[in-house]
Each structure stands twice: as C-alpha cells, then as structure tokens.
Amino acid sequence: MKKYLPLAALLVALGLILFLYQRLNNTETALKRAEQKFQDCEIVTFQLQNKLSQLKRGPVPDSLREK
C-alpha cells in the first residue's frame, strides 16, 4: 500500500498538468481569434468613419486627391 500512494499522487499530478496544459492551449487559441476579430472590427470601423466623414464633407476636390 505504501508503494501505491506516491504512484497514485504522481499520476494525479500528471493528469492535472496535462489538463491545465490543454486548457492553456485552448485559451491561447481563443485569445488569438478574439484579437483577430478585434483588428477586423477596427479596420471596418475606420473605413466606415472615412465614408461618414466623406458624406458629411462632400466629395474631395480633384486638387486635393492623391495622385
């Protein structure tokens, strides 16, 4: 019985380490997806703000357009 107790404790510890490692990987993947969605939203927001400012100001004169 004395031999099995440390072995059981090691197996439980190993299982816990593997479980936490898997949770960490899943969390990192979710964070990467969330960051990508945030960047996509920032790009769309910037584009919409540009369109809105053009609508409020009117068309850009030819002399001010980029060439």
N, CA, C and O atoms as a MOPAC input file, in Angstrom:
PM7 MOZYME 1SCF
protein

 N      0.82400 1    -1.20300 1     0.00000 1
 C      0.00000 1     0.00000 1     0.00000 1
 C      0.86200 1     1.25800 1     0.00000 1
 O      0.50500 1     2.25700 1    -0.62400 1
 N      2.00500 1     1.21000 1     0.70500 1
 C      2.86400 1     2.38400 1     0.76700 1
 C      3.45700 1     2.70800 1    -0.59300 1
 O      3.75200 1     3.87000 1    -0.86900 1
 N      3.63800 1     1.71400 1    -1.44600 1
 C      4.22800 1     1.93600 1    -2.76200 1
 C      3.22200 1     2.55900 1    -3.72200 1
 O      3.60300 1     3.30100 1    -4.62800 1
 N      1.95000 1     2.26300 1    -3.53000 1
 C      0.93500 1     2.72400 1    -4.48000 1
 C      0.50500 1     4.16600 1    -4.23400 1
 O      0.06500 1     4.83800 1    -5.16700 1
 N      0.61900 1     4.64700 1    -3.02700 1
 C      0.18500 1     6.01000 1    -2.71300 1
 C      1.01700 1     7.06700 1    -3.45600 1
 O      0.43000 1     7.96100 1    -4.06500 1
 N      2.34500 1     7.00400 1    -3.43300 1
 C      3.11700 1     8.00000 1    -4.21600 1
 C      2.87800 1     7.87300 1    -5.71600 1
 O      2.84700 1     8.87400 1    -6.43100 1
 N      2.70800 1     6.64200 1    -6.19000 1
 C      2.43200 1     6.44700 1    -7.61100 1
 C      1.10300 1     7.07200 1    -8.00100 1
 O      0.99700 1     7.71200 1    -9.04700 1
 N      0.09200 1     6.89000 1    -7.16700 1
 C     -1.21300 1     7.49200 1    -7.42600 1
 C     -1.12500 1     9.01200 1    -7.39300 1
 O     -1.73800 1     9.68900 1    -8.21800 1
 N     -0.36300 1     9.55500 1    -6.44100 1
 C     -0.20000 1    11.00300 1    -6.35600 1
 C      0.50500 1    11.53900 1    -7.60500 1
 O      0.13600 1    12.59800 1    -8.11200 1
 N      1.50100 1    10.82800 1    -8.10200 1
 C      2.18300 1    11.24800 1    -9.32100 1
 C      1.26800 1    11.20000 1   -10.53300 1
 O      1.31300 1    12.08700 1   -11.38500 1
 N      0.44800 1    10.17800 1   -10.61100 1
 C     -0.48900 1    10.07400 1   -11.72900 1
 C     -1.53600 1    11.18600 1   -11.68700 1
 O     -1.90200 1    11.74200 1   -12.72300 1
 N     -2.00900 1    11.50300 1   -10.49600 1
 C     -2.97500 1    12.60400 1   -10.36400 1
 C     -2.31300 1    13.92500 1   -10.74200 1
 O     -2.91400 1    14.75100 1   -11.42800 1
 N     -1.07400 1    14.12400 1   -10.29500 1
 C     -0.35900 1    15.35600 1   -10.63500 1
 C     -0.11800 1    15.45100 1   -12.14400 1
 O     -0.28700 1    16.51700 1   -12.73500 1
 N      0.27500 1    14.34100 1   -12.76200 1
 C      0.48900 1    14.33400 1   -14.20400 1
 C     -0.81000 1    14.62300 1   -14.95000 1
 O     -0.81700 1    15.38500 1   -15.91600 1
 N     -1.88500 1    14.02700 1   -14.51100 1
 C     -3.17900 1    14.29400 1   -15.13200 1
 C     -3.57800 1    15.75400 1   -15.00800 1
 O     -4.10000 1    16.34400 1   -15.95400 1
 N     -3.33300 1    16.33700 1   -13.84200 1
 C     -3.65600 1    17.74500 1   -13.63000 1
 C     -2.79600 1    18.64600 1   -14.51700 1
 O     -3.29000 1    19.62800 1   -15.07200 1
 N     -1.52700 1    18.31600 1   -14.64800 1
 C     -0.63400 1    19.10200 1   -15.51400 1
 C     -1.10800 1    19.03700 1   -16.96200 1
 O     -1.15400 1    20.05900 1   -17.64700 1
 N     -1.45800 1    17.85100 1   -17.42600 1
 C     -1.93900 1    17.71800 1   -18.80900 1
 C     -3.25100 1    18.46500 1   -19.01800 1
 O     -3.44400 1    19.10400 1   -20.05200 1
 N     -4.14600 1    18.38800 1   -18.04900 1
 C     -5.42000 1    19.09400 1   -18.13600 1
 C     -5.20400 1    20.60700 1   -18.21600 1
 O     -5.80500 1    21.28400 1   -19.05000 1
 N     -4.34300 1    21.12700 1   -17.34400 1
 C     -4.08300 1    22.56700 1   -17.34400 1
 C     -3.36400 1    23.01200 1   -18.60900 1
 O     -3.61000 1    24.11100 1   -19.10500 1
 N     -2.47600 1    22.16900 1   -19.13700 1
 C     -1.78600 1    22.48500 1   -20.39600 1
 C     -2.79000 1    22.58300 1   -21.54300 1
 O     -2.69700 1    23.48000 1   -22.38000 1
 N     -3.74000 1    21.66800 1   -21.57900 1
 C     -4.76300 1    21.69100 1   -22.62000 1
 C     -5.63400 1    22.94000 1   -22.48600 1
 O     -5.96000 1    23.57500 1   -23.48800 1
 N     -6.00900 1    23.29300 1   -21.27100 1
 C     -6.82200 1    24.49600 1   -21.05900 1
 C     -6.06000 1    25.74800 1   -21.49500 1
 O     -6.63500 1    26.66100 1   -22.08900 1
 N     -4.75900 1    25.78000 1   -21.19500 1
 C     -3.94900 1    26.92700 1   -21.58600 1
 C     -3.87900 1    27.05000 1   -23.10300 1
 O     -4.00100 1    28.15400 1   -23.63500 1
 N     -3.68900 1    25.96000 1   -23.79600 1
 C     -3.64400 1    25.99500 1   -25.26500 1
 C     -4.97600 1    26.45900 1   -25.83600 1
 O     -5.00200 1    27.25800 1   -26.77200 1
 N     -6.07700 1    25.97100 1   -25.28700 1
 C     -7.39600 1    26.40500 1   -25.76100 1
 C     -7.61500 1    27.89600 1   -25.51300 1
 O     -8.18800 1    28.59500 1   -26.34800 1
 N     -7.15800 1    28.37000 1   -24.36800 1
 C     -7.31500 1    29.78100 1   -24.04600 1
 C     -6.47100 1    30.65600 1   -24.97300 1
 O     -6.92300 1    31.71300 1   -25.41300 1
 N     -5.25100 1    30.21800 1   -25.26700 1
 C     -4.40100 1    30.98300 1   -26.19300 1
 C     -5.01300 1    31.03600 1   -27.58900 1
 O     -4.95600 1    32.07200 1   -28.25200 1
 N     -5.59000 1    29.94200 1   -28.03100 1
 C     -6.23900 1    29.91700 1   -29.34500 1
 C     -7.43600 1    30.87000 1   -29.36800 1
 O     -7.62600 1    31.61100 1   -30.33300 1
 N     -8.22800 1    30.84800 1   -28.31900 1
 C     -9.38400 1    31.74700 1   -28.24100 1
 C     -8.93400 1    33.20500 1   -28.20000 1
 O     -9.57400 1    34.06900 1   -28.79900 1
 N     -7.85200 1    33.47600 1   -27.50600 1
 C     -7.33200 1    34.84400 1   -27.44100 1
 C     -6.86500 1    35.31700 1   -28.81600 1
 O     -7.11800 1    36.46200 1   -29.19300 1
 N     -6.19300 1    34.45700 1   -29.56300 1
 C     -5.74900 1    34.82600 1   -30.91200 1
 C     -6.94000 1    35.12800 1   -31.81400 1
 O     -6.91200 1    36.08200 1   -32.59200 1
 N     -7.99300 1    34.30400 1   -31.70300 1
 C     -9.19000 1    34.55000 1   -32.51400 1
 C     -9.84500 1    35.87000 1   -32.12400 1
 O    -10.28400 1    36.62800 1   -32.98800 1
 N     -9.91000 1    36.14400 1   -30.82400 1
 C    -10.52300 1    37.38800 1   -30.35600 1
 C     -9.71900 1    38.60600 1   -30.81500 1
 O    -10.29300 1    39.62100 1   -31.20900 1
 N     -8.39200 1    38.50200 1   -30.76200 1
 C     -7.56500 1    39.61000 1   -31.22800 1
 C     -7.75200 1    39.85100 1   -32.72400 1
 O     -7.77900 1    41.00000 1   -33.16500 1
 N     -7.88100 1    38.78600 1   -33.50300 1
 C     -8.09400 1    38.93700 1   -34.93600 1
 C     -9.44400 1    39.59400 1   -35.21800 1
 O     -9.54900 1    40.46200 1   -36.08500 1
 N    -10.47000 1    39.17800 1   -34.48500 1
 C    -11.78700 1    39.80200 1   -34.66700 1
 C    -11.74700 1    41.27600 1   -34.29300 1
 O    -12.37200 1    42.10600 1   -34.95200 1
 N    -11.00600 1    41.60100 1   -33.22900 1
 C    -10.88500 1    42.99100 1   -32.80400 1
 C    -10.19800 1    43.81900 1   -33.88300 1
 O    -10.63300 1    44.93200 1   -34.18000 1
 N     -9.13100 1    43.28900 1   -34.47100 1
 C     -8.43200 1    44.00800 1   -35.54400 1
 C     -9.33700 1    44.18900 1   -36.75400 1
 O     -9.33700 1    45.24900 1   -37.37900 1
 N    -10.10700 1    43.15800 1   -37.08400 1
 C    -11.03600 1    43.27600 1   -38.21100 1
 C    -12.08300 1    44.35200 1   -37.93200 1
 O    -12.43200 1    45.12500 1   -38.82400 1
 N    -12.57800 1    44.40200 1   -36.71300 1
 C    -13.57100 1    45.42100 1   -36.35300 1
 C    -12.96800 1    46.82100 1   -36.40700 1
 O    -13.63100 1    47.76700 1   -36.83100 1
 N    -11.72200 1    46.95300 1   -35.98400 1
 C    -11.07000 1    48.25900 1   -36.06600 1
 C    -10.95000 1    48.72500 1   -37.51300 1
 O    -11.16500 1    49.89900 1   -37.81100 1
 N    -10.60700 1    47.80700 1   -38.40500 1
 C    -10.46400 1    48.16500 1   -39.82300 1
 C    -11.80600 1    48.60500 1   -40.39500 1
 O    -11.88900 1    49.61400 1   -41.09400 1
 N    -12.84400 1    47.85100 1   -40.09800 1
 C    -14.17300 1    48.19600 1   -40.61500 1
 C    -14.64400 1    49.52200 1   -40.03000 1
 O    -15.22000 1    50.34300 1   -40.74400 1
 N    -14.40500 1    49.73700 1   -38.74600 1
 C    -14.80100 1    50.99400 1   -38.11400 1
 C    -14.07900 1    52.16800 1   -38.76600 1
 O    -14.68500 1    53.20700 1   -39.02800 1
 N    -12.78800 1    52.00100 1   -39.02600 1
 C    -12.01900 1    53.06500 1   -39.67400 1
 C    -12.58000 1    53.35600 1   -41.05900 1
 O    -12.71200 1    54.51600 1   -41.44800 1
 N    -12.90800 1    52.30900 1   -41.79800 1
 C    -13.45800 1    52.50300 1   -43.14200 1
 C    -14.80800 1    53.20400 1   -43.08800 1
 O    -15.08800 1    54.08900 1   -43.89700 1
 N    -15.64000 1    52.80600 1   -42.13600 1
 C    -16.95400 1    53.44200 1   -42.01800 1
 C    -16.83200 1    54.89500 1   -41.58200 1
 O    -17.60100 1    55.74200 1   -42.03700 1
 N    -15.88100 1    55.19400 1   -40.71200 1
 C    -15.67500 1    56.58400 1   -40.30300 1
 C    -15.21700 1    57.43300 1   -41.48300 1
 O    -15.63200 1    58.58300 1   -41.62900 1
 N    -14.36700 1    56.86400 1   -42.31800 1
 C    -13.93500 1    57.60300 1   -43.50900 1
 C    -15.10200 1    57.86800 1   -44.44200 1
 O    -15.23300 1    58.97500 1   -44.96500 1
 N    -15.94800 1    56.87800 1   -44.66000 1
 C    -17.10500 1    57.07300 1   -45.53400 1
 C    -18.05700 1    58.11600 1   -44.95400 1
 O    -18.59600 1    58.95000 1   -45.68200 1
 N    -18.26000 1    58.06200 1   -43.63600 1
 C    -19.15100 1    59.01900 1   -42.99200 1
 C    -18.60100 1    60.43100 1   -43.09900 1
 O    -19.35200 1    61.37200 1   -43.35800 1
 N    -17.30700 1    60.58800 1   -42.90200 1
 C    -16.72900 1    61.93500 1   -42.99600 1
 C    -16.80000 1    62.44600 1   -44.43300 1
 O    -16.97200 1    63.64700 1   -44.64200 1
 N    -16.67300 1    61.57200 1   -45.42500 1
 C    -16.80600 1    61.99800 1   -46.82100 1
 C    -18.23500 1    62.41500 1   -47.11600 1
 O    -18.46400 1    63.37000 1   -47.85800 1
 N    -19.20200 1    61.70400 1   -46.53900 1
 C    -20.59400 1    62.07700 1   -46.76800 1
 C    -20.91200 1    63.42000 1   -46.13900 1
 O    -21.66400 1    64.21000 1   -46.70900 1
 N    -20.34700 1    63.68700 1   -44.96900 1
 C    -20.61700 1    64.96100 1   -44.28800 1
 C    -19.94200 1    66.12500 1   -44.99400 1
 O    -20.51200 1    67.21300 1   -45.07900 1
 N    -18.72400 1    65.90800 1   -45.50600 1
 C    -17.96400 1    66.97800 1   -46.13800 1
 C    -18.28000 1    67.14500 1   -47.60900 1
 O    -18.10400 1    68.22700 1   -48.16900 1
 N    -18.73500 1    66.10100 1   -48.22300 1
 C    -18.95000 1    66.14200 1   -49.66200 1
 C    -17.75500 1    65.53600 1   -50.37100 1
 O    -16.80700 1    65.08500 1   -49.72800 1
 N    -17.79600 1    65.52400 1   -51.68000 1
 C    -16.68900 1    64.91100 1   -52.43600 1
 C    -15.39600 1    65.72700 1   -52.27800 1
 O    -15.41800 1    66.94000 1   -52.07000 1
 N    -14.30000 1    65.02400 1   -52.38300 1
 C    -12.98000 1    65.67000 1   -52.30200 1
 C    -12.67500 1    66.30900 1   -53.64600 1
 O    -12.81500 1    65.66400 1   -54.68500 1
 N    -12.26300 1    67.56500 1   -53.63600 1
 C    -11.91500 1    68.21900 1   -54.90400 1
 C    -10.72100 1    67.53400 1   -55.56100 1
 O     -9.88400 1    66.93700 1   -54.88500 1
 N    -10.65700 1    67.62800 1   -56.87300 1
 C     -9.57700 1    66.98600 1   -57.62800 1
 C     -8.20600 1    67.50300 1   -57.19000 1
 O     -7.22400 1    66.76100 1   -57.22500 1
 N     -8.13500 1    68.75500 1   -56.78200 1
 C     -6.83600 1    69.32400 1   -56.40000 1
 C     -6.30000 1    68.71800 1   -55.09900 1
 O     -5.09900 1    68.79800 1   -54.83700 1
 N     -7.16100 1    68.12000 1   -54.28700 1
 C     -6.73400 1    67.55500 1   -53.01200 1
 C     -6.59500 1    66.03400 1   -53.05100 1
 O     -6.12500 1    65.43700 1   -52.08300 1
 N     -6.98800 1    65.41100 1   -54.12900 1
 C     -6.91200 1    63.95300 1   -54.22400 1
 C     -5.47500 1    63.50600 1   -54.37300 1
 O     -4.62500 1    64.22500 1   -54.90000 1
 N     -5.22400 1    62.28200 1   -53.88900 1
 C     -3.88900 1    61.72900 1   -54.03100 1
 C     -3.68000 1    61.30600 1   -55.48100 1
 O     -4.61300 1    60.86800 1   -56.15500 1
 N     -2.46000 1    61.44400 1   -55.94300 1
 C     -2.15800 1    61.10400 1   -57.32500 1
 C     -1.31800 1    59.85800 1   -57.39400 1
 O     -0.96200 1    59.41300 1   -58.48500 1

